[in-house]
Short mmCIF file of C-alpha atoms in Angstrom, two decimals:
data_model
loop_
_atom_site.label_atom_id
_atom_site.label_comp_id
_atom_site.label_asym_id
_atom_site.label_seq_id
_atom_site.Cartn_x
_atom_site.Cartn_y
_atom_site.Cartn_z
CA MET A 1 -82.01 5.01 -37.84
CA SER A 2 -80.08 3.73 -38.53
CA GLU A 3 -81.65 4.65 -40.81
CA GLN A 4 -83.39 6.40 -38.85
CA SER A 5 -84.80 9.03 -37.55
CA PRO A 6 -87.45 10.76 -35.99
CA GLU A 7 -91.57 11.00 -36.81
CA PRO A 8 -94.43 12.63 -35.59
CA SER A 9 -96.40 11.42 -32.75
CA ALA A 10 -99.53 9.07 -32.66
CA GLY A 11 -102.85 10.48 -32.71
CA GLY A 12 -105.24 9.92 -29.74
CA PRO A 13 -104.38 10.96 -25.92
CA VAL A 14 -101.65 8.23 -24.76
CA SER A 15 -99.10 8.89 -21.79
CA ARG A 16 -95.99 10.86 -22.53
CA SER A 17 -93.61 8.12 -21.91
CA VAL A 18 -95.89 5.49 -24.23
CA ALA A 19 -96.07 8.23 -27.15
CA ALA A 20 -92.17 8.66 -26.73
CA LEU A 21 -91.47 4.92 -27.13
CA ARG A 22 -93.95 4.81 -30.21
CA ALA A 23 -92.87 7.56 -32.00
CA SER A 24 -89.08 6.32 -31.39
CA ALA A 25 -90.00 3.13 -32.44
CA ASN A 26 -91.96 4.17 -35.66
CA ARG A 27 -89.02 6.05 -36.91
CA ARG A 28 -85.98 3.46 -37.35
CA PRO A 29 -85.52 0.92 -39.83
CA VAL A 30 -85.08 -2.47 -39.41
CA PRO A 31 -81.53 -4.03 -40.62
CA TRP A 32 -82.76 -7.75 -41.00
CA ALA A 33 -85.43 -8.90 -39.27
CA ILE A 34 -88.78 -7.87 -40.37
CA GLY A 35 -92.05 -8.21 -38.37
CA GLY A 36 -95.11 -8.98 -39.47
CA LEU A 37 -96.07 -7.61 -42.89
CA VAL A 38 -99.21 -5.34 -43.32
CA ALA A 39 -100.78 -5.12 -46.43
CA VAL A 40 -101.59 -1.78 -47.79
CA LEU A 41 -102.67 -0.79 -51.04
CA VAL A 42 -101.65 2.36 -52.59
CA VAL A 43 -102.63 3.83 -56.02
CA GLY A 44 -99.35 3.68 -57.90
CA SER A 45 -98.47 4.68 -61.45
CA GLY A 46 -101.08 3.00 -62.73
CA GLY A 47 -103.12 0.25 -60.68
CA ALA A 48 -103.34 -0.76 -57.19
CA VAL A 49 -100.22 -2.30 -55.41
CA ALA A 50 -100.32 -4.16 -52.30
CA VAL A 51 -97.16 -3.92 -50.64
CA GLY A 52 -95.53 -4.92 -47.46
CA ALA A 53 -95.76 -2.19 -44.42
CA ALA A 54 -91.96 -3.21 -43.33
CA SER A 55 -90.09 -0.61 -43.29
CA GLY A 56 -86.59 -2.14 -43.98
CA GLU A 57 -84.48 0.42 -42.38
CA GLN A 58 -82.96 -0.37 -38.60
CA PRO A 59 -85.03 -2.52 -36.40
CA ARG A 60 -87.09 -0.83 -33.97
CA ALA A 61 -88.80 -1.82 -30.82
CA ALA A 62 -92.37 -3.45 -31.38
CA VAL A 63 -95.06 -0.87 -31.75
CA SER A 64 -98.66 -1.00 -31.61
CA ALA A 65 -100.47 -0.95 -34.88
CA SER A 66 -102.94 1.40 -33.39
CA ALA A 67 -100.24 4.05 -32.85
CA SER A 68 -100.73 5.40 -36.49
CA ARG A 69 -98.99 8.72 -37.50
CA THR A 70 -100.90 11.84 -38.79
CA PRO A 71 -98.74 12.96 -41.63
CA THR A 72 -97.82 16.44 -41.21
CA ALA A 73 -96.15 18.45 -44.21
CA SER A 74 -93.26 20.70 -43.03
CA ALA A 75 -91.00 23.06 -44.64
CA THR A 76 -87.18 22.72 -44.52
CA PRO A 77 -86.17 23.27 -41.30
CA THR A 78 -83.86 26.55 -40.90
CA VAL A 79 -80.36 26.12 -39.42
CA SER A 80 -78.92 28.71 -37.20
CA THR A 81 -75.52 30.34 -38.29
CA SER A 82 -74.76 31.71 -34.84
CA ALA A 83 -72.15 29.00 -33.99
CA SER A 84 -68.54 30.10 -34.22
CA PRO A 85 -67.11 29.44 -37.35
CA GLU A 86 -65.13 25.96 -37.91
CA PRO A 87 -61.91 25.28 -39.30
CA THR A 88 -62.22 23.93 -42.80
CA ALA A 89 -60.21 21.57 -44.67
CA THR A 90 -59.15 21.42 -48.44
CA VAL A 91 -59.82 18.72 -50.45
CA THR A 92 -58.72 19.26 -54.03
CA PRO A 93 -59.06 16.24 -56.30
CA THR A 94 -59.37 16.24 -60.08
CA ALA A 95 -63.29 17.14 -61.00
CA LYS A 96 -64.59 15.25 -63.56
CA PRO A 97 -67.82 17.63 -64.78
CA THR A 98 -70.97 16.08 -65.12
CA PRO A 99 -71.39 15.16 -69.01
CA THR A 100 -73.18 17.89 -71.42
CA PRO A 101 -76.32 16.35 -73.46
CA THR A 102 -75.36 15.66 -76.74
CA PRO A 103 -77.96 16.22 -79.88
CA SER A 104 -77.96 12.69 -80.51
CA ALA A 105 -79.30 11.84 -76.77
CA ARG A 106 -81.93 15.00 -76.91
CA ALA A 107 -83.45 13.77 -80.24
CA ALA A 108 -84.80 10.54 -78.50
CA ALA A 109 -88.42 10.76 -78.15
CA ARG A 110 -89.45 11.72 -74.75
CA THR A 111 -92.92 10.99 -74.16
CA CYS A 112 -92.94 8.31 -71.21
CA SER A 113 -94.94 10.10 -68.15
CA ILE A 114 -94.49 9.33 -64.14
CA ALA A 115 -96.51 12.35 -63.52
CA GLY A 116 -99.50 10.23 -62.06
CA ALA A 117 -96.84 8.33 -59.64
CA ALA A 118 -95.30 11.43 -58.72
CA SER A 119 -98.44 12.96 -58.02
CA VAL A 120 -100.19 10.57 -55.51
CA SER A 121 -100.90 11.90 -51.74
CA GLY A 122 -98.64 9.00 -50.20
CA LEU A 123 -95.63 11.20 -51.32
CA GLY A 124 -96.81 14.18 -49.39
CA ARG A 125 -94.70 17.29 -50.45
CA PHE A 126 -92.87 15.60 -53.02
CA GLU A 127 -89.08 16.79 -54.46
CA GLY A 128 -87.87 14.66 -57.31
CA TYR A 129 -85.06 14.62 -59.85
CA VAL A 130 -83.94 12.34 -62.55
CA MET A 131 -81.39 12.29 -64.80
CA ASN A 132 -79.66 9.94 -67.85
CA ALA A 133 -76.22 9.17 -66.11
CA THR A 134 -74.39 8.77 -69.81
CA THR A 135 -75.25 12.00 -71.23
CA GLY A 136 -76.19 14.15 -68.02
CA GLU A 137 -79.31 15.03 -69.33
CA GLU A 138 -82.37 15.97 -66.65
CA LEU A 139 -85.19 14.16 -67.50
CA PHE A 140 -87.92 14.92 -64.79
CA SER A 141 -87.57 17.53 -61.91
CA ARG A 142 -90.25 18.01 -59.33
CA ASP A 143 -88.56 21.03 -57.26
CA GLY A 144 -85.42 18.83 -57.40
CA GLY A 145 -83.33 21.64 -56.86
CA THR A 146 -84.84 22.52 -53.62
CA PRO A 147 -82.76 21.53 -50.78
CA ALA A 148 -84.53 19.52 -48.13
CA GLN A 149 -84.19 16.48 -45.43
CA THR A 150 -82.42 13.68 -46.68
CA GLY A 151 -82.86 11.00 -44.20
CA SER A 152 -80.40 8.33 -44.48
CA VAL A 153 -79.68 9.18 -48.08
CA MET A 154 -77.21 11.25 -46.55
CA LYS A 155 -74.87 7.82 -45.87
CA THR A 156 -74.45 8.37 -49.55
CA LEU A 157 -72.78 11.96 -49.11
CA THR A 158 -70.91 10.61 -46.03
CA SER A 159 -69.64 7.82 -47.92
CA ALA A 160 -68.21 9.91 -50.79
CA THR A 161 -66.93 12.21 -48.13
CA ALA A 162 -64.95 9.54 -46.37
CA LEU A 163 -63.53 7.89 -49.99
CA ALA A 164 -62.10 11.51 -50.91
CA VAL A 165 -60.82 12.29 -47.59
CA LEU A 166 -59.62 9.51 -46.08
CA GLY A 167 -59.32 6.62 -49.14
CA GLY A 168 -60.74 2.84 -49.04
CA ASP A 169 -57.43 1.83 -47.35
CA HIS A 170 -57.44 3.96 -44.38
CA THR A 171 -57.87 2.33 -41.03
CA ILE A 172 -58.57 4.03 -37.44
CA PRO A 173 -55.94 3.37 -34.76
CA THR A 174 -56.95 2.86 -31.06
CA THR A 175 -53.51 2.81 -29.01
CA VAL A 176 -52.54 2.38 -25.27
CA THR A 177 -50.08 4.64 -23.83
CA ASP A 178 -48.02 4.30 -20.92
CA GLU A 179 -48.44 7.44 -18.92
CA GLY A 180 -45.47 6.57 -16.39
CA ASP A 181 -45.96 5.84 -12.44
CA GLY A 182 -47.88 3.07 -13.46
CA THR A 183 -50.70 4.69 -15.40
CA ILE A 184 -51.41 3.81 -18.93
CA ALA A 185 -54.26 5.23 -21.00
CA LEU A 186 -56.70 3.97 -23.72
CA VAL A 187 -56.83 6.89 -26.49
CA GLY A 188 -59.61 6.54 -28.91
CA HIS A 189 -59.37 8.21 -32.35
CA GLY A 190 -63.04 7.58 -33.82
CA ASP A 191 -63.27 3.58 -34.29
CA ALA A 192 -66.55 2.94 -32.53
CA THR A 193 -66.24 -0.74 -33.65
CA LEU A 194 -63.62 -1.51 -31.20
CA SER A 195 -65.05 -4.52 -29.27
CA ALA A 196 -65.19 -5.88 -25.78
CA GLY A 197 -65.36 -9.47 -27.39
CA ASN A 198 -68.67 -10.51 -26.19
CA GLY A 199 -70.08 -10.65 -29.68
CA THR A 200 -70.43 -7.20 -32.45
CA VAL A 201 -72.46 -6.24 -35.42
CA TYR A 202 -69.16 -5.52 -36.94
CA PRO A 203 -67.38 -8.61 -38.00
CA GLY A 204 -63.86 -8.34 -37.91
CA ALA A 205 -63.62 -5.59 -35.73
CA PRO A 206 -60.01 -5.11 -33.14
CA THR A 207 -61.04 -6.02 -29.63
CA LEU A 208 -60.29 -4.69 -26.75
CA GLN A 209 -58.26 -8.39 -25.83
CA GLN A 210 -55.90 -7.67 -28.28
CA LEU A 211 -54.74 -4.30 -26.59
CA ALA A 212 -54.68 -6.15 -23.02
CA GLN A 213 -52.72 -8.78 -24.54
CA GLN A 214 -49.88 -6.11 -26.24
CA VAL A 215 -49.97 -4.75 -22.96
CA LYS A 216 -49.24 -7.91 -20.93
CA ALA A 217 -46.47 -8.85 -23.50
CA ARG A 218 -44.98 -4.89 -22.98
CA LEU A 219 -45.43 -4.75 -19.05
CA GLY A 220 -44.93 -8.17 -18.14
CA ASP A 221 -45.08 -8.08 -14.43
CA ALA A 222 -44.82 -4.11 -13.76
CA PRO A 223 -48.21 -3.71 -12.23
CA VAL A 224 -50.82 -1.11 -13.80
CA ARG A 225 -51.90 1.75 -11.12
CA SER A 226 -54.18 3.66 -12.86
CA ILE A 227 -56.34 3.54 -16.17
CA VAL A 228 -56.95 6.97 -18.43
CA ALA A 229 -59.91 6.68 -20.84
CA ASP A 230 -58.60 9.75 -23.25
CA GLY A 231 -61.62 10.51 -25.86
CA THR A 232 -60.51 13.97 -26.30
CA TRP A 233 -59.91 13.15 -30.00
CA TRP A 234 -62.44 15.40 -30.70
CA SER A 235 -64.48 17.53 -28.10
CA GLU A 236 -67.00 15.38 -26.18
CA ALA A 237 -69.41 18.46 -25.71
CA ASP A 238 -70.27 17.82 -29.16
CA ALA A 239 -71.22 14.53 -28.76
CA TRP A 240 -75.12 15.05 -29.35
CA HIS A 241 -76.78 17.51 -31.56
CA PRO A 242 -79.49 19.10 -30.26
CA THR A 243 -81.97 18.30 -33.38
CA TRP A 244 -81.51 14.70 -32.38
CA PRO A 245 -84.29 12.89 -30.10
CA VAL A 246 -82.98 11.53 -26.97
CA SER A 247 -85.07 8.45 -27.64
CA GLU A 248 -82.36 7.56 -30.33
CA ARG A 249 -80.26 6.91 -27.59
CA THR A 250 -82.35 5.50 -25.27
CA ILE A 251 -83.93 3.04 -27.65
CA GLY A 252 -80.78 2.35 -29.34
CA TYR A 253 -80.51 3.74 -32.77
CA GLN A 254 -77.47 6.53 -32.07
CA PRO A 255 -74.61 6.80 -29.61
CA GLU A 256 -73.55 9.74 -28.22
CA VAL A 257 -70.36 10.46 -31.10
CA THR A 258 -67.08 10.58 -28.93
CA ALA A 259 -63.94 9.60 -30.19
CA LEU A 260 -63.61 6.79 -27.60
CA MET A 261 -66.12 3.99 -27.33
CA VAL A 262 -66.56 0.18 -27.66
CA ASP A 263 -69.09 -1.73 -29.70
CA GLY A 264 -71.01 1.45 -30.54
CA ASP A 265 -71.61 1.91 -26.99
CA ARG A 266 -74.29 -0.88 -27.40
CA ALA A 267 -75.83 -2.53 -23.92
CA ASN A 268 -76.05 -5.62 -26.25
CA PRO A 269 -72.83 -5.61 -28.67
CA ALA A 270 -74.23 -8.35 -30.63
CA ALA A 271 -77.76 -6.39 -31.42
CA ALA A 272 -77.94 -3.62 -33.74
CA THR A 273 -80.37 -1.62 -32.07
CA SER A 274 -79.44 -2.02 -28.28
CA PRO A 275 -79.62 1.00 -25.75
CA ARG A 276 -77.02 3.24 -25.58
CA SER A 277 -75.42 5.00 -22.29
CA GLU A 278 -74.44 8.59 -21.21
CA ASP A 279 -70.90 7.59 -20.98
CA PRO A 280 -69.14 6.13 -23.82
CA ILE A 281 -65.65 7.13 -22.89
CA GLY A 282 -65.84 5.72 -19.29
CA ARG A 283 -67.55 2.49 -20.39
CA ALA A 284 -64.98 1.82 -22.59
CA GLY A 285 -62.52 2.70 -20.13
CA ASP A 286 -64.26 0.27 -17.74
CA ALA A 287 -64.26 -2.25 -20.51
CA PHE A 288 -60.52 -2.21 -20.87
CA ARG A 289 -59.60 -2.80 -17.62
CA THR A 290 -61.49 -5.88 -17.76
CA ALA A 291 -59.61 -7.08 -20.75
CA LEU A 292 -56.50 -6.14 -18.82
CA VAL A 293 -57.49 -8.22 -15.90
CA ASN A 294 -58.39 -11.20 -18.15
CA ALA A 295 -55.03 -11.01 -19.69
CA GLY A 296 -53.02 -11.13 -16.55
CA VAL A 297 -52.08 -7.79 -16.32
CA VAL A 298 -50.78 -7.19 -12.35
CA GLY A 299 -52.43 -4.75 -10.37
CA ALA A 300 -55.59 -3.70 -13.40
CA ALA A 301 -58.41 -5.01 -10.82
CA THR A 302 -58.27 -2.41 -8.74
CA ALA A 303 -56.99 0.20 -10.91
CA PRO A 304 -58.95 3.64 -10.88
CA VAL A 305 -60.10 4.57 -14.41
CA THR A 306 -60.23 8.35 -14.98
CA LYS A 307 -61.36 10.28 -18.27
CA ARG A 308 -58.95 12.92 -19.42
CA ALA A 309 -56.29 13.76 -22.29
CA THR A 310 -53.06 12.39 -22.18
CA THR A 311 -49.95 13.79 -23.84
CA SER A 312 -47.54 10.76 -23.28
CA GLN A 313 -46.47 9.58 -26.89
CA ALA A 314 -45.03 6.42 -25.65
CA THR A 315 -47.15 3.49 -27.39
CA ILE A 316 -47.33 0.33 -26.03
CA ALA A 317 -50.16 -1.59 -27.71
CA GLN A 318 -52.23 -0.67 -30.79
CA VAL A 319 -54.88 -1.76 -33.12
CA GLN A 320 -56.48 -0.42 -36.13
CA SER A 321 -60.03 -0.81 -37.29
CA GLN A 322 -61.25 -2.26 -40.50
CA PRO A 323 -60.49 0.01 -43.84
CA VAL A 324 -62.86 2.69 -44.59
CA SER A 325 -64.07 0.29 -47.74
CA THR A 326 -65.34 -2.05 -45.13
CA LEU A 327 -66.89 0.09 -43.13
CA ILE A 328 -69.13 1.66 -45.66
CA GLY A 329 -69.97 -2.04 -46.55
CA GLN A 330 -71.27 -2.27 -43.28
CA MET A 331 -73.09 0.93 -42.88
CA ILE A 332 -74.71 1.30 -46.04
CA PRO A 333 -76.46 -1.88 -46.40
CA ASN A 334 -78.21 -1.81 -42.81
CA SER A 335 -78.44 1.76 -42.31
CA ASP A 336 -75.69 2.36 -39.62
CA ASN A 337 -75.91 5.53 -37.73
CA THR A 338 -72.98 4.88 -35.56
CA LEU A 339 -70.55 4.32 -38.35
CA ALA A 340 -71.90 6.91 -39.98
CA GLU A 341 -71.31 9.63 -37.32
CA MET A 342 -67.97 7.95 -36.96
CA LEU A 343 -66.88 8.35 -40.35
CA ALA A 344 -67.97 11.94 -40.74
CA ARG A 345 -66.31 12.87 -37.50
CA VAL A 346 -62.89 11.06 -38.47
CA SER A 347 -63.09 13.04 -42.37
CA SER A 348 -63.56 16.07 -40.55
CA LYS A 349 -60.80 15.61 -38.01
CA GLU A 350 -58.24 14.44 -40.95
CA ALA A 351 -59.02 17.15 -43.34
CA GLY A 352 -57.96 19.16 -40.36
CA ALA A 353 -61.36 20.45 -39.63
CA GLY A 354 -61.54 19.50 -35.65
CA GLY A 355 -64.10 16.57 -35.99
CA THR A 356 -66.58 18.96 -35.18
CA ALA A 357 -70.66 18.68 -36.19
CA ALA A 358 -70.38 22.37 -37.16
CA SER A 359 -67.50 21.67 -39.45
CA LEU A 360 -69.33 19.03 -41.50
CA THR A 361 -70.62 21.53 -44.37
CA GLY A 362 -67.24 22.55 -45.37
CA VAL A 363 -65.95 19.38 -45.03
CA TYR A 364 -68.53 17.65 -47.27
CA ALA A 365 -68.83 20.53 -49.70
CA SER A 366 -65.06 20.49 -49.99
CA ALA A 367 -64.37 16.71 -50.86
CA LEU A 368 -67.75 15.99 -52.77
CA ARG A 369 -66.66 19.02 -55.31
CA GLY A 370 -63.99 16.64 -56.36
CA TYR A 371 -66.30 14.60 -57.84
CA GLY A 372 -67.70 17.69 -60.36
CA VAL A 373 -70.78 18.10 -58.58
CA ASP A 374 -71.50 21.72 -56.97
CA PRO A 375 -72.02 21.78 -53.34
CA ALA A 376 -73.46 25.32 -53.15
CA GLY A 377 -76.46 25.56 -50.79
CA ILE A 378 -76.02 22.03 -48.97
CA THR A 379 -76.32 21.93 -45.11
CA ILE A 380 -74.89 19.06 -43.39
CA ILE A 381 -75.62 18.71 -39.60
CA ASP A 382 -74.69 15.10 -39.19
CA GLY A 383 -73.28 12.21 -41.35
CA SER A 384 -76.30 9.88 -41.01
CA GLY A 385 -79.06 11.94 -41.65
CA GLU A 386 -80.74 12.16 -38.63
CA SER A 387 -81.28 15.59 -38.20
CA ALA A 388 -84.13 17.29 -40.00
CA ALA A 389 -81.94 20.12 -40.23
CA ASN A 390 -80.15 18.71 -42.85
CA ALA A 391 -80.66 20.12 -46.36
CA VAL A 392 -79.53 18.39 -50.08
CA SER A 393 -81.33 18.65 -52.76
CA PRO A 394 -82.45 15.70 -55.10
CA SER A 395 -80.51 17.21 -57.78
CA PHE A 396 -77.37 16.96 -56.21
CA VAL A 397 -77.82 13.45 -55.07
CA ALA A 398 -78.53 12.20 -58.95
CA HIS A 399 -75.86 14.06 -60.05
CA LEU A 400 -73.18 12.83 -56.99
CA MET A 401 -74.76 9.39 -58.51
CA VAL A 402 -73.27 9.56 -61.86
CA PRO A 403 -69.41 9.19 -60.72
CA VAL A 404 -70.88 6.54 -58.35
CA THR A 405 -72.54 4.32 -61.26
CA ARG A 406 -68.76 4.76 -63.10
CA GLY A 407 -67.15 3.70 -60.11
CA GLU A 408 -65.13 6.87 -60.32
CA ARG A 409 -62.19 7.35 -57.43
CA GLY A 410 -63.18 4.60 -55.47
CA LEU A 411 -66.91 5.19 -55.41
CA GLY A 412 -67.47 2.01 -56.79
CA THR A 413 -67.14 0.93 -52.91
CA LEU A 414 -70.44 2.62 -52.72
CA ALA A 415 -72.08 1.55 -55.77
CA SER A 416 -71.44 -2.09 -54.75
CA VAL A 417 -73.13 -1.86 -51.62
CA LEU A 418 -76.18 0.30 -52.34
CA PRO A 419 -79.19 -1.79 -51.24
CA VAL A 420 -81.02 -3.28 -54.26
CA SER A 421 -84.93 -3.23 -54.81
CA GLY A 422 -86.04 -6.99 -53.51
CA VAL A 423 -83.02 -7.93 -52.90
CA SER A 424 -80.76 -6.80 -50.21
CA GLY A 425 -80.30 -4.41 -47.49
CA THR A 426 -83.08 -2.19 -46.62
CA LEU A 427 -84.93 -2.55 -49.74
CA SER A 428 -84.94 -6.45 -49.78
CA SER A 429 -88.81 -6.54 -48.66
CA ARG A 430 -89.50 -3.43 -50.87
CA PHE A 431 -90.76 -3.45 -54.54
CA THR A 432 -93.73 -6.26 -54.57
CA GLY A 433 -97.13 -6.43 -56.52
CA ALA A 434 -97.35 -4.15 -59.54
CA ASN A 435 -93.63 -2.77 -58.86
CA ALA A 436 -92.07 -6.08 -58.93
CA ASP A 437 -90.79 -5.72 -62.59
CA ALA A 438 -88.44 -2.92 -60.92
CA ARG A 439 -87.08 -5.75 -58.79
CA GLY A 440 -83.14 -6.23 -58.91
CA LYS A 441 -83.23 -2.90 -60.99
CA VAL A 442 -83.10 -0.10 -58.57
CA HIS A 443 -79.97 0.37 -56.51
CA ALA A 444 -80.37 2.82 -54.07
CA LYS A 445 -80.20 4.52 -50.38
CA THR A 446 -83.29 4.09 -48.32
CA GLY A 447 -84.17 7.28 -45.55
CA TRP A 448 -86.29 7.50 -42.75
CA ILE A 449 -86.84 10.00 -40.24
CA ASP A 450 -90.30 11.51 -38.75
CA SER A 451 -90.90 13.99 -41.23
CA ALA A 452 -89.36 12.16 -44.46
CA ASN A 453 -88.98 9.20 -46.48
CA THR A 454 -86.50 9.28 -49.02
CA LEU A 455 -84.73 7.14 -51.39
CA GLY A 456 -81.64 7.81 -53.73
CA GLY A 457 -79.08 6.06 -56.29
CA PHE A 458 -79.44 4.44 -59.76
CA ILE A 459 -81.95 2.34 -61.70
CA ASP A 460 -81.10 0.10 -64.57
CA ALA A 461 -84.24 0.89 -66.60
CA ALA A 462 -85.71 -1.16 -68.87
CA ASP A 463 -84.66 0.23 -71.91
CA GLY A 464 -81.03 -0.24 -71.15
CA THR A 465 -80.54 3.40 -69.98
CA LYS A 466 -78.82 4.11 -66.49
CA LEU A 467 -80.53 6.79 -64.49
CA THR A 468 -79.64 8.47 -61.54
CA PHE A 469 -82.31 10.02 -59.17
CA ALA A 470 -83.37 10.88 -55.53
CA PHE A 471 -87.33 11.04 -54.49
CA TYR A 472 -88.03 12.49 -51.32
CA ALA A 473 -91.68 11.96 -49.71
CA ILE A 474 -91.86 14.98 -46.89
CA GLY A 475 -94.60 15.09 -44.43
CA SER A 476 -96.25 11.70 -45.26
CA SER A 477 -96.86 8.55 -43.14
CA ARG A 478 -94.26 6.13 -43.83
CA ALA A 479 -97.12 3.40 -44.40
CA ALA A 480 -98.05 5.50 -47.28
CA ALA A 481 -94.95 6.94 -48.63
CA LEU A 482 -93.30 3.69 -48.68
CA PRO A 483 -95.26 2.33 -51.27
CA ALA A 484 -95.51 5.44 -53.37
CA LEU A 485 -91.71 5.81 -53.26
CA ASP A 486 -91.44 2.31 -54.86
CA ALA A 487 -94.16 3.19 -57.56
CA VAL A 488 -92.59 6.27 -58.84
CA THR A 489 -89.42 4.61 -58.57
CA ALA A 490 -90.68 1.81 -60.88
CA ALA A 491 -92.52 4.05 -63.19
CA ALA A 492 -89.22 5.77 -64.25
CA TYR A 493 -87.49 2.49 -64.40
CA ARG A 494 -89.98 1.61 -66.98
CA CYS A 495 -89.82 5.16 -69.01
CA GLY A 496 -86.25 4.88 -69.03
CA GLY A 497 -84.31 7.16 -71.47
CA SER A 498 -88.06 8.32 -72.50
CA LEU A 499 -89.14 9.87 -69.52
CA ALA A 500 -90.82 13.16 -70.06
CA ALA A 501 -90.23 16.46 -67.95
CA SER A 502 -93.56 16.30 -66.67
#
């Protein structure tokens, strides 16, 4: 989906290929451009609410309005534990426990209910949790402790993990080594933003031209006879998770997750949503050869490209990605899956856990524990939230958002780039009509996969209380879920610290 992920098939008999295209196109959010707005009337927290049907997540292919989806409630998927154990790194930052509610805070009258807004059919099977970020008091919970699919709300956990493991100033290298006998190697270390220079969705990204010019300066007139593309920093066999639909790659919301790729392996490097290939590493090698030719490197035009591991430490060229803090700022507002998977795998690799998908639960749990939250029960399949097999409770998300609101240990980076209701990112077109009073007051990550729509972050409530929250609408259609999520969130904004438990 970048935001991003799957949904049930449209009703009515259609060809398999058309159904697949519609399903995938209906799945992912749109970063900037939003197609036609469709008025949807939804019963919110106290009246009819007119909202646009545009998703606000990553852009997808146009789909006929007739391809409506049939909501299907589903239980949280079971994740197999048959895989071999992966090494888990230990991250031990100083933990700050969530504050204990004080007697004075408990004394406030809590008579404002969001129960009606939390019970509308548009929310499907609803899970929700709201807490007072200052006192740590639980204000509302509806199955809030039940782990479930997160959609792209997972990207908040990925950001926090990357900030804990890597730090906001960390950069990711791509190198060129001299293998001897006229062979040079392009070696990836997980920077999916490396660009061929023909446009990019990642402004400021390093380029192949920069590497090629360094190679030319180093080799002079010495010929290059062969080129190696090395994407073995983590296993290429672990590039695609089986719970991801292949249409995510073919339509263009998700690449195969390899340690070496160029422009996120997009066919159109300047388009956020663009078809990806089945061979990101080979395509990167071919693009590097073109850059070498353009830089005047002797022999590059006829040099064959081979995919394999290298052993040479003789680095002759190197570029660095932008800092992690910048990458998070590019990932969160538009819900970029590619950056999310990159940060997840690099965090695992740098933490000593191998960079595998199977290692992520342990890596995330260790890192997030350092923020004073209890990660018991979380299941992390990927960094983007695209898998319906991810399992994180709304309570966990709300508790993680407490240190986010305070900017603790670098989390101010995340707080500053969360979409804002009616203002920015994937929330720019949301919170309209009767929910417009909450515009500019909700700072939250949106999530959208086939089987769930989600929202999690913090609220500057009407009474001045800082609330943290997460709401999951599971098994409902997107058209029904978005306005219903906005309505229950706006209701929590109005209640503030007087929010009643039920």
